Short mmCIF file of C-alpha atoms in Angstrom, two decimals:
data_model
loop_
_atom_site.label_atom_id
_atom_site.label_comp_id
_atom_site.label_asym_id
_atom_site.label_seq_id
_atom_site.Cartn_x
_atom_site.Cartn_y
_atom_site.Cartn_z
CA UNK A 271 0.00 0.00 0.00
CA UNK A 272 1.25 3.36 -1.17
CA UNK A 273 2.25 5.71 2.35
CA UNK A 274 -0.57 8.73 1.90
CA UNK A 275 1.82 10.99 2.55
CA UNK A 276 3.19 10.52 -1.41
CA UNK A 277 -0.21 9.91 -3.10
CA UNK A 278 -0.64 13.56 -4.59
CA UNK A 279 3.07 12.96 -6.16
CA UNK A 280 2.32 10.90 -9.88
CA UNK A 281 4.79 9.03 -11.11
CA UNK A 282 5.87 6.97 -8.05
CA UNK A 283 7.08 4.21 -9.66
CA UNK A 284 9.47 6.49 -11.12
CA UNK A 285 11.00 8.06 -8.03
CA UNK A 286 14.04 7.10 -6.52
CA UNK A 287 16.04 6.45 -3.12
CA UNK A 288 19.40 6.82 -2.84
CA UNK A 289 21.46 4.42 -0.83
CA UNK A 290 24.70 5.60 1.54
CA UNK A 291 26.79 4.44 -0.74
CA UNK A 292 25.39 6.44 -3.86
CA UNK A 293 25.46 9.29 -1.09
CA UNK A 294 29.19 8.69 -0.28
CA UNK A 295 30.07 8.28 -3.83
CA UNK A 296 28.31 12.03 -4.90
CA UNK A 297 30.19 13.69 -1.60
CA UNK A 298 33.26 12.50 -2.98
CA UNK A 299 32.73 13.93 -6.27
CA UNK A 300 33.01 10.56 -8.55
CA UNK A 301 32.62 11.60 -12.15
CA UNK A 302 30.21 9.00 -13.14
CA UNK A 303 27.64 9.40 -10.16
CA UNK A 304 27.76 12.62 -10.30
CA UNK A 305 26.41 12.49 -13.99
CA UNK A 306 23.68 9.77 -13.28
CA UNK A 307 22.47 11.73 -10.64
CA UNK A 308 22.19 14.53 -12.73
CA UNK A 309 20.29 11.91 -14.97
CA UNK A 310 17.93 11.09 -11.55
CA UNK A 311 17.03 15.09 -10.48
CA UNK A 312 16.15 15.16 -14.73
CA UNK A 313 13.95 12.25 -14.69
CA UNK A 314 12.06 12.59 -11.41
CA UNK A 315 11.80 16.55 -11.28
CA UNK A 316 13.96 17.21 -8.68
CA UNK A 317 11.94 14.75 -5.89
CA UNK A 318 14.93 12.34 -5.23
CA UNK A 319 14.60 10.42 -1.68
CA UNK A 320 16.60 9.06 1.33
CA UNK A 321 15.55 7.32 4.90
CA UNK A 322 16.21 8.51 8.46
CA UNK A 323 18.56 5.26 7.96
CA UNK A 324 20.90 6.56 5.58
CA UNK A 325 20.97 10.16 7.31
CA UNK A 326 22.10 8.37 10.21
CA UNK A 327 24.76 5.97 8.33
CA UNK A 328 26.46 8.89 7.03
CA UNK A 329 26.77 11.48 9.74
CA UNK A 330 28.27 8.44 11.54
CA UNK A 331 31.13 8.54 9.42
CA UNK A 332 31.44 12.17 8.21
CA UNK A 333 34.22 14.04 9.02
CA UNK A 334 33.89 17.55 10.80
CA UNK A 335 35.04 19.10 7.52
CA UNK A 336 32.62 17.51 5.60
CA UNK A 337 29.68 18.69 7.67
CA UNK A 338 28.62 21.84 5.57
CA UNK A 339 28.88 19.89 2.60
CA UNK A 340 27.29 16.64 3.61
CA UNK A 341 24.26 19.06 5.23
CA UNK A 342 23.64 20.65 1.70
CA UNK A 343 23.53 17.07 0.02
CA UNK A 344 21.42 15.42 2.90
CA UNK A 345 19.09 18.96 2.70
CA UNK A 346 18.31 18.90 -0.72
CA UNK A 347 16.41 15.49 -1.14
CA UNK A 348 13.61 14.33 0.52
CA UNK A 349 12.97 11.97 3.45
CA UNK A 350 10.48 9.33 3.86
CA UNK A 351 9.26 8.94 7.07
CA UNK A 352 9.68 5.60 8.86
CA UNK A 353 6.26 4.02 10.08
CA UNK A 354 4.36 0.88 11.58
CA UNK A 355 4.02 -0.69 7.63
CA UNK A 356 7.63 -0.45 6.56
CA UNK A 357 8.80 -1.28 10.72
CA UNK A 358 6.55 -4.35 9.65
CA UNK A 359 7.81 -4.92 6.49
CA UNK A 360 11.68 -4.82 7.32
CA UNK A 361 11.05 -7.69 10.21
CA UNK A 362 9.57 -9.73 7.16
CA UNK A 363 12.58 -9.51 5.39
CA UNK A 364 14.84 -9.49 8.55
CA UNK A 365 13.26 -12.87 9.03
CA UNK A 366 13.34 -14.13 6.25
CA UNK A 367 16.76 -12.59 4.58
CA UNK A 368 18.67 -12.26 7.73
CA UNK A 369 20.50 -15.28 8.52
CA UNK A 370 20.45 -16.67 4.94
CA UNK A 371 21.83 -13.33 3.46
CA UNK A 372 23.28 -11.81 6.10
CA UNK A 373 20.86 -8.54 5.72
CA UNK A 374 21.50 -5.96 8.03
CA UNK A 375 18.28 -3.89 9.58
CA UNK A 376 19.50 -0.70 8.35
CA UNK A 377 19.43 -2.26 4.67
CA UNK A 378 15.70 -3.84 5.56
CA UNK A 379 14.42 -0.67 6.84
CA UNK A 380 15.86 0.97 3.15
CA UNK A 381 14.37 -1.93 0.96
CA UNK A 382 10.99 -1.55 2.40
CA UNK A 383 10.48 2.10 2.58
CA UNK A 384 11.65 1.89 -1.08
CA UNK A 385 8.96 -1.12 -1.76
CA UNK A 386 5.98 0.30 0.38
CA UNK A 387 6.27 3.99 -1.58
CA UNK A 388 6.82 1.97 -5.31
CA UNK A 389 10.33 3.54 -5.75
CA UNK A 390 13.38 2.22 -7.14
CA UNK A 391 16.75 2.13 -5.06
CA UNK A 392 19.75 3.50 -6.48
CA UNK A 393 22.71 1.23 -5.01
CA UNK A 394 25.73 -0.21 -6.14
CA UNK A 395 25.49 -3.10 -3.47
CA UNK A 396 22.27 -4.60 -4.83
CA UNK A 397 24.05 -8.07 -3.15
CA UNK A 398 22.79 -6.27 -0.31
CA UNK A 399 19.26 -6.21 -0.69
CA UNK A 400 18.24 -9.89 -1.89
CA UNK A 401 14.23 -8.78 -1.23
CA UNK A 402 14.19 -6.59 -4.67
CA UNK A 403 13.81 -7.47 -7.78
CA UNK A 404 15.92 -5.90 -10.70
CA UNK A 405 13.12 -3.95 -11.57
CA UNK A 406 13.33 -2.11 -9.01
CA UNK A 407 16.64 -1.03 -8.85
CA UNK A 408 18.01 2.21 -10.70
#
């Protein structure tokens, strides 16, 4: 079931959430992320999402030189809310991806806000995330 909160946005299924390491990869300035996610803002207007989860995985590791940066990155796209559906829906997958894939909660909690809203994850460790299909995947 689509979270309310995005119903009045069209297009869902073409929206897309970024995973830390696509973050990491655009602080650092790497050539060819930085020109697919000029690609992303093009094809979904501008509306280009994260997670509480990956806000929190990369102020762990930032730098205190990389704070005004990382803020301007992090401020510019949009967050989806955690709630009971995706809580339920990452357990599903904790349970039944966890011990035979070795998923971590923080990549659960990504894969099913990303499912729930019907918006594709941009990551390059899809090995990580056994519970989507290619389709959905950027």
């Amino acid at each position: 079931m689509l979270n309310p909160v995005y119903e009045h946005l069209g297009r869902i299924e073409k929206l897309i959430v970024l995973d830390t390491d696509v973050i990491i990869w655009l602080l650092r300035g790497r050539d060819e992320v930085l020109a697919k996610f000029r690609i992303a803002v093009e094809e979904t207007a501008g509306q280009l999402y994260i997670t509480p989860v990956q806000i929190a995985e990369i102020f762990a590791g930032m730098r205190n030189h990389e704070l005004e940066k990382t803020e301007r990155l992090i401020g510019s796209l949009l967050v989806i809310e955690l709630d009971r559906e995706i809580g339920k829906l990452a357990g599903e997958f904790m349970n039944k991806y966890g011990k035979s894939h070795s998923v971590k909660l923080a990549d659960a909690l990504i894969a099913a806000a990303t499912k729930i809203n019907r918006m594709r994850l941009w990551t390059f460790n899809k090995k990580h995330y056994p519970m989507m299909t290619e389709e959905e995947f950027y």
